[in-house]
Structures are given as structure tokens and as C-alpha cells.
Backbone as JSON, one array per atom type, in Angstrom:
{
  "sequence": "MSSIKLLACDVDGVFSDGRIYMGQNGEELKAFHTRDGYGVKALLNAGIHVVVITGRRSKMVETRMTALGVTHILQGCEEKQSALEALQKQLSISANETAAIGDDMPDLGMFNTAKLKICVNDGHPFVLSTADYVTRTKGGFGAVREICDLILLTKGQLTNIHGASV",
  "N": [[75.79, 106.33, 119.45], [73.28, 105.89, 118.58], [73.13, 105.72, 115.84], [73.93, 103.22, 115.1], [73.85, 100.33, 113.13], [74.93, 97.89, 112.82], [76.5, 95.43, 114.7], [79.61, 94.22, 115.33], [81.27, 91.4, 116.49], [83.88, 89.84, 118.28], [84.64, 86.48, 119.37], [86.03, 84.6, 121.3], [86.91, 85.58, 124.46], [85.13, 87.62, 124.41], [82.33, 86.84, 123.87], [82.82, 84.57, 125.25], [84.79, 83.66, 128.16], [87.31, 83.58, 127.26], [88.79, 81.37, 127.79], [89.6, 78.04, 126.8], [88.44, 74.91, 127.19], [89.86, 71.77, 127.16], [89.36, 68.41, 126.49], [90.5, 65.03, 127.19], [90.15, 63.56, 124.89], [90.35, 65.35, 122.87], [88.16, 67.03, 122.62], [86.57, 70.23, 122.73], [85.44, 72.78, 124.92], [83.4, 75.6, 125.63], [82.08, 78.31, 127.5], [79.07, 80.1, 127.25], [77.34, 83.05, 128.02], [74.0, 83.4, 129.09], [72.79, 85.9, 129.25], [74.13, 87.46, 127.35], [73.24, 86.19, 125.05], [70.49, 86.79, 125.14], [70.62, 89.56, 124.78], [71.67, 89.74, 122.17], [69.58, 88.58, 120.69], [67.66, 90.52, 121.21], [68.75, 92.78, 119.89], [68.7, 91.85, 117.23], [65.92, 91.53, 116.92], [65.24, 94.18, 116.94], [66.04, 94.96, 114.5], [68.72, 95.35, 114.05], [71.78, 94.42, 112.74], [73.9, 91.65, 113.54], [77.15, 90.42, 113.65], [79.48, 87.8, 113.98], [82.92, 87.59, 114.15], [85.64, 85.67, 113.98], [88.88, 84.35, 114.6], [89.29, 81.68, 114.98], [87.96, 78.38, 114.29], [84.98, 76.82, 115.14], [82.62, 74.46, 115.96], [80.91, 74.78, 118.09], [80.58, 77.55, 118.27], [79.23, 78.14, 115.88], [76.88, 76.66, 116.34], [75.82, 77.88, 118.68], [75.51, 80.62, 117.87], [73.83, 80.38, 115.66], [71.56, 79.37, 116.92], [70.8, 81.65, 118.26], [69.94, 83.22, 116.23], [71.72, 84.59, 114.67], [72.96, 85.3, 111.55], [75.22, 85.97, 110.22], [78.11, 84.62, 110.45], [81.35, 84.5, 110.73], [84.0, 82.61, 110.55], [87.39, 81.53, 111.2], [88.74, 83.74, 110.32], [91.46, 85.47, 109.7], [92.03, 87.99, 108.87], [90.34, 90.34, 110.0], [89.46, 92.93, 109.47], [89.09, 93.18, 106.64], [87.12, 91.24, 106.33], [84.99, 92.35, 107.77], [84.63, 94.74, 106.34], [83.78, 93.72, 103.86], [81.3, 92.61, 104.57], [79.97, 94.91, 105.46], [79.77, 96.27, 103.03], [78.16, 94.45, 101.6], [75.78, 94.63, 103.09], [75.19, 97.28, 102.81], [75.99, 99.12, 104.79], [77.65, 101.6, 106.56], [80.93, 102.4, 107.94], [80.48, 104.32, 109.87], [78.09, 103.5, 110.89], [78.57, 101.31, 112.34], [79.45, 99.27, 115.11], [82.06, 97.78, 117.0], [83.15, 95.09, 118.99], [85.73, 93.85, 120.95], [88.61, 92.1, 122.34], [91.33, 91.65, 122.12], [94.48, 91.9, 120.35], [94.1, 90.92, 117.58], [91.57, 91.92, 117.06], [91.72, 94.56, 116.44], [91.65, 95.14, 113.75], [88.9, 95.12, 113.14], [88.21, 97.38, 114.54], [89.27, 99.35, 112.95], [87.41, 99.81, 110.99], [85.05, 100.67, 112.15], [82.81, 102.89, 113.72], [82.32, 103.01, 116.46], [84.34, 101.79, 118.9], [84.76, 99.13, 120.97], [85.86, 97.66, 123.98], [86.09, 94.82, 126.06], [86.21, 94.85, 129.66], [88.3, 93.37, 130.69], [90.14, 93.17, 128.72], [93.05, 93.13, 126.48], [95.7, 95.36, 127.38], [96.57, 97.27, 125.41], [94.47, 97.25, 123.56], [92.4, 98.06, 125.19], [93.26, 100.71, 125.58], [92.77, 101.85, 123.11], [90.08, 101.85, 122.76], [86.81, 103.31, 122.44], [84.86, 102.92, 124.23], [84.71, 101.11, 127.25], [83.6, 98.15, 128.56], [81.7, 97.57, 131.56], [81.51, 95.06, 132.37], [83.09, 91.84, 132.36], [84.48, 89.96, 129.6], [82.51, 87.29, 128.42], [80.83, 87.3, 130.55], [78.53, 88.8, 130.29], [79.17, 91.12, 128.9], [78.6, 91.59, 126.18], [75.82, 91.8, 126.27], [75.59, 94.13, 127.77], [76.44, 96.06, 125.9], [74.55, 95.65, 123.87], [72.19, 96.48, 125.19], [72.85, 99.19, 125.66], [72.98, 100.18, 123.04], [70.33, 99.77, 122.22], [69.07, 101.43, 124.1], [70.0, 104.01, 123.36], [68.68, 104.25, 120.97], [66.14, 104.49, 121.77], [64.69, 102.16, 122.14], [64.92, 100.31, 124.13], [63.0, 99.76, 126.19], [60.88, 98.91, 124.61], [61.77, 96.48, 123.61], [62.58, 94.97, 125.87], [60.53, 95.4, 127.66], [60.58, 96.75, 130.08], [60.68, 99.49, 132.42], [62.84, 102.25, 132.13]],
  "CA": [[75.36, 104.96, 119.36], [71.95, 105.8, 117.98], [73.24, 105.46, 114.4], [74.47, 101.88, 114.89], [73.01, 99.36, 112.43], [75.66, 96.63, 112.79], [77.42, 95.15, 115.81], [80.58, 93.18, 115.0], [81.76, 90.84, 117.74], [84.8, 88.72, 118.41], [84.02, 85.44, 120.19], [86.84, 84.23, 122.46], [87.23, 86.75, 125.27], [84.0, 88.55, 124.34], [81.18, 85.98, 124.19], [83.3, 83.61, 126.25], [85.79, 84.27, 129.02], [88.6, 83.46, 126.6], [89.42, 80.08, 128.06], [89.13, 76.89, 126.03], [88.62, 73.69, 127.96], [90.14, 70.68, 126.25], [89.28, 67.09, 127.1], [91.54, 64.07, 126.81], [89.88, 63.07, 123.55], [90.44, 66.46, 121.93], [86.97, 67.86, 122.58], [86.71, 71.58, 123.27], [84.25, 73.35, 125.54], [83.39, 77.02, 125.96], [80.85, 78.72, 128.17], [78.44, 81.31, 126.74], [76.41, 83.58, 129.01], [72.64, 83.55, 128.57], [72.45, 87.33, 129.11], [74.63, 87.9, 126.04], [72.32, 85.66, 124.05], [69.26, 87.58, 125.18], [70.91, 90.86, 124.18], [71.81, 89.56, 120.72], [68.23, 88.41, 120.17], [66.99, 91.82, 121.29], [69.24, 93.6, 118.78], [68.16, 91.31, 115.97], [64.5, 91.88, 116.89], [65.14, 95.62, 116.69], [66.49, 95.21, 113.13], [70.15, 95.65, 114.03], [72.55, 93.25, 112.33], [74.98, 91.19, 114.4], [78.09, 89.52, 113.0], [80.62, 87.35, 114.76], [84.12, 87.42, 113.33], [86.61, 85.02, 114.85], [90.02, 83.73, 113.94], [89.22, 80.23, 115.15], [86.78, 77.68, 113.78], [84.41, 76.04, 116.21], [81.22, 74.04, 115.78], [80.15, 75.36, 119.2], [80.24, 78.94, 117.92], [78.18, 78.06, 114.86], [75.65, 76.17, 116.97], [75.28, 78.9, 119.59], [75.08, 81.82, 117.15], [72.66, 80.01, 114.85], [70.43, 79.28, 117.86], [70.39, 83.02, 118.62], [69.42, 83.89, 115.04], [72.79, 85.3, 113.96], [73.17, 84.68, 110.23], [76.56, 86.36, 109.76], [79.06, 83.93, 111.31], [82.58, 84.46, 109.94], [85.02, 81.91, 111.33], [88.67, 81.32, 110.52], [89.11, 85.03, 109.72], [92.71, 86.08, 110.19], [91.97, 89.4, 108.48], [89.0, 90.75, 110.43], [89.08, 94.19, 108.85], [88.54, 92.95, 105.3], [85.87, 90.49, 106.49], [83.95, 93.3, 108.18], [84.39, 95.65, 105.21], [82.99, 93.01, 102.85], [79.93, 92.5, 105.07], [79.4, 96.25, 105.42], [79.42, 96.53, 101.63], [77.02, 93.58, 101.27], [74.59, 95.11, 103.79], [75.09, 98.73, 102.59], [76.14, 99.77, 106.09], [78.95, 102.28, 106.6], [81.71, 102.33, 109.18], [79.83, 105.21, 110.84], [76.91, 102.83, 111.41], [79.07, 100.05, 112.86], [80.16, 99.17, 116.39], [82.83, 96.53, 117.08], [83.58, 94.75, 120.34], [86.81, 92.88, 120.97], [89.38, 92.02, 123.58], [92.75, 91.4, 121.92], [95.11, 92.54, 119.18], [93.49, 90.61, 116.29], [90.31, 92.64, 116.9], [91.97, 95.95, 116.03], [91.2, 95.29, 112.36], [87.48, 95.52, 113.17], [88.16, 98.76, 115.04], [89.62, 100.26, 111.86], [86.25, 100.06, 110.13], [83.88, 100.87, 113.0], [82.74, 104.19, 114.38], [82.38, 102.81, 117.9], [85.28, 100.73, 119.24], [84.42, 98.71, 122.33], [86.69, 96.6, 124.53], [85.65, 94.29, 127.35], [87.07, 95.47, 130.67], [89.47, 92.55, 130.97], [90.86, 93.01, 127.46], [94.48, 93.45, 126.4], [95.9, 96.78, 127.71], [96.63, 98.14, 124.22], [93.12, 97.33, 122.99], [91.68, 98.94, 126.12], [93.66, 102.1, 125.37], [92.28, 102.35, 121.82], [88.62, 101.76, 122.75], [85.96, 104.47, 122.76], [84.04, 102.51, 125.38], [85.14, 99.89, 127.92], [82.45, 97.62, 129.29], [81.83, 97.36, 133.01], [81.45, 93.61, 132.56], [84.15, 91.07, 131.71], [84.12, 89.1, 128.49], [81.94, 86.0, 128.82], [79.98, 87.48, 131.73], [77.48, 89.78, 130.02], [79.67, 92.34, 128.23], [77.85, 91.8, 124.93], [74.49, 92.28, 126.67], [75.75, 95.54, 128.16], [76.49, 96.86, 124.68], [73.25, 95.55, 123.21], [71.26, 97.34, 125.91], [73.21, 100.59, 125.42], [72.56, 100.52, 121.67], [68.87, 99.88, 122.24], [68.73, 102.61, 124.9], [70.23, 105.24, 122.57], [67.68, 104.27, 119.9], [64.82, 104.59, 122.39], [64.0, 100.88, 121.95], [65.2, 99.38, 125.22], [61.77, 99.32, 126.85], [60.06, 98.2, 123.64], [62.29, 95.13, 123.47], [62.62, 94.25, 127.15], [59.28, 95.6, 128.38], [60.81, 97.31, 131.42], [60.86, 100.94, 132.49], [64.22, 102.65, 132.38]],
  "C": [[74.03, 104.82, 118.64], [71.99, 105.5, 116.49], [73.68, 104.03, 114.09], [73.42, 100.97, 114.24], [73.64, 97.97, 112.4], [76.59, 96.54, 113.99], [78.29, 93.98, 115.4], [81.24, 92.72, 116.29], [82.83, 89.77, 117.5], [84.08, 87.68, 119.27], [84.83, 85.17, 121.44], [87.29, 85.48, 123.21], [86.14, 87.8, 125.26], [82.71, 87.81, 124.69], [81.56, 84.92, 125.22], [84.35, 84.31, 127.1], [87.2, 84.13, 128.46], [89.3, 82.15, 126.84], [88.79, 79.0, 127.18], [89.46, 75.65, 126.85], [88.79, 72.54, 126.97], [90.13, 69.36, 127.02], [90.36, 66.16, 126.57], [91.36, 63.55, 125.39], [89.85, 64.18, 122.51], [89.2, 67.33, 121.85], [87.24, 69.21, 123.25], [85.38, 72.01, 123.85], [84.46, 74.83, 125.79], [82.08, 77.29, 126.68], [80.36, 80.03, 127.55], [77.4, 81.76, 127.76], [75.04, 83.81, 128.38], [72.24, 85.02, 128.41], [72.94, 87.88, 127.77], [73.69, 87.43, 124.94], [71.02, 86.44, 123.98], [69.47, 88.94, 124.52], [71.03, 90.78, 122.67], [70.43, 89.4, 120.09], [67.47, 89.74, 120.16], [67.44, 92.75, 120.16], [68.66, 93.14, 117.46], [66.68, 91.64, 115.84], [64.26, 93.35, 116.62], [65.63, 95.98, 115.28], [67.95, 95.59, 113.01], [70.9, 94.36, 113.72], [73.63, 92.93, 113.37], [75.83, 90.24, 113.58], [79.11, 89.08, 114.03], [81.76, 87.08, 113.8], [85.2, 86.88, 114.25], [87.71, 84.36, 114.04], [90.0, 82.22, 114.02], [87.99, 79.69, 114.45], [86.28, 76.76, 114.89], [82.95, 75.72, 115.91], [80.34, 74.63, 116.87], [79.7, 76.78, 118.88], [79.11, 78.95, 116.91], [76.85, 77.66, 115.48], [75.01, 77.24, 117.83], [74.74, 80.11, 118.83], [73.87, 81.54, 116.27], [71.42, 79.93, 115.73], [69.92, 80.67, 118.24], [69.79, 83.77, 117.43], [70.45, 84.69, 114.27], [73.04, 84.57, 112.64], [74.56, 84.99, 109.66], [77.59, 85.81, 110.74], [80.32, 83.69, 110.48], [83.69, 83.87, 110.8], [86.27, 81.69, 110.51], [89.17, 82.58, 109.83], [90.37, 85.58, 110.38], [92.7, 87.58, 109.93], [90.56, 89.93, 108.76], [88.54, 92.04, 109.77], [88.45, 93.95, 107.48], [87.24, 92.15, 105.37], [84.72, 91.43, 106.86], [83.62, 94.26, 107.05], [83.53, 94.99, 104.14], [81.53, 92.9, 103.29], [79.25, 93.87, 105.06], [78.95, 96.59, 104.0], [78.18, 95.74, 101.24], [75.72, 94.12, 101.87], [74.31, 96.6, 103.55], [75.07, 99.5, 103.91], [77.55, 100.35, 106.14], [79.67, 102.02, 107.92], [81.08, 103.2, 110.26], [78.58, 104.61, 111.46], [77.27, 101.49, 112.07], [79.74, 100.22, 114.22], [80.89, 97.83, 116.37], [83.29, 96.33, 118.51], [84.61, 93.62, 120.27], [87.55, 92.91, 122.28], [90.88, 91.92, 123.37], [93.2, 91.97, 120.57], [94.47, 92.18, 117.84], [92.19, 91.37, 116.01], [90.49, 94.08, 116.44], [91.59, 96.19, 114.57], [89.74, 95.7, 112.28], [87.35, 96.97, 113.62], [88.46, 99.76, 113.92], [88.45, 100.6, 110.96], [84.95, 100.17, 110.92], [83.94, 102.24, 113.66], [82.95, 104.04, 115.89], [83.22, 101.58, 118.21], [85.1, 100.38, 120.71], [85.36, 97.58, 122.75], [86.07, 96.12, 125.84], [86.65, 94.72, 128.42], [88.27, 94.63, 131.07], [90.27, 92.27, 129.7], [92.33, 93.35, 127.58], [94.67, 94.96, 126.64], [95.95, 97.7, 126.48], [95.24, 98.31, 123.6], [92.25, 98.2, 123.89], [91.99, 100.41, 125.85], [93.14, 102.69, 124.06], [90.76, 102.4, 121.77], [87.97, 103.1, 123.07], [85.14, 104.19, 124.02], [84.61, 101.2, 125.93], [83.96, 99.4, 128.75], [82.73, 97.53, 130.79], [81.97, 95.87, 133.31], [82.59, 92.94, 131.81], [83.59, 90.29, 130.52], [83.62, 87.76, 129.0], [80.99, 86.1, 129.99], [78.93, 88.57, 131.54], [77.94, 91.06, 129.35], [78.91, 92.63, 126.94], [76.45, 92.34, 125.25], [74.54, 93.75, 127.06], [75.72, 96.43, 126.93], [75.16, 96.82, 123.95], [72.24, 96.49, 123.87], [71.57, 98.82, 125.69], [72.79, 101.03, 124.01], [71.05, 100.7, 121.63], [68.4, 101.12, 123.01], [68.89, 103.89, 124.08], [69.25, 105.36, 121.41], [66.26, 104.41, 120.45], [64.02, 103.3, 122.3], [64.2, 99.91, 123.11], [63.93, 98.87, 125.88], [60.84, 98.59, 125.91], [60.48, 96.74, 123.56], [62.17, 94.35, 124.77], [61.34, 94.41, 127.98], [59.43, 96.16, 129.78], [60.93, 98.82, 131.33], [62.31, 101.25, 132.8], [64.25, 104.1, 132.78]]
}
């Protein structure tokens, strides 16, 4: 994990619990955990790139990720592998320097171009079986933060960012 320079994340089922609440007037709501947000900010402050790659389009995702400082927000991506490969090329970051976290079959494309394949612990059984690491935390409940902290820990930067002894 110490070589990771880019964390690629799915959204639904990873940053959120995977449920979409729909109101009578067509409005959609999702819940994002503040711990995940803190972890993303910590990674960005440590100079590690974060990208969200999602098959859906949502103003909520853009708003939340922009507020966290994420500049790579790829929505409406049916082909996640090619989207991640293009960003890796743009940033001059290799697959060996990339981690990807997902929860369902569409995320396997990201796994094909990442050294470290991560699945949230409530992910699809097949995705769980292909992961190098399974989070202790469910998607939407701090799983992203868990990974952010592990990356920072392996780089010796966890205490620099969070100011706590480990």
C-alpha cells in the first residue's frame, strides 16, 4: 500500500450504503458519512489523488466530492476500466500505484487496472472473492475512511495528517 498514489472509488455502495431514496417529485437523496469525507481530505492533503468513477450521474455526488476537494469526478461511466486508464495516463500513475474500492460487478473494470483491489464488506459475493482486501466497515459507514487511514499508515503519514499517536 505504501506505493499508492491514486485511490479510485465507486460511489453507490462505497461512499453511500447503496440505497437511493426517491421522493414523490422525483428528487433523490443519498447519505454520505463524514468519516469518509475526512479520510478523503486527509489523502488529498498527503498528495494522493482521489477519483470517483460512477455509472450514474448525480448532482449530489458532484456537490459532495467538490466540497471535499476531489477534482476527478467521472460520472456516467459505464466503462470504468477505460476511464481509470485514461486518468492514470493523464496523471502519469501506473496500475501498480493505484488502489480501487468497489462493491459490485461494474467495479471489476477498475480492479483490472489497480494493484490493490478493495471491496466493502457488504459487497457482491463475486467482488468480495476477487478483492485483495475486504474492509471491516460497510459501504456508506466509513469504509473509505478505513482505506484512507491504511494508505496513510503504510506511508508513515497517518499521525502527520491526523495528529494522533498510532
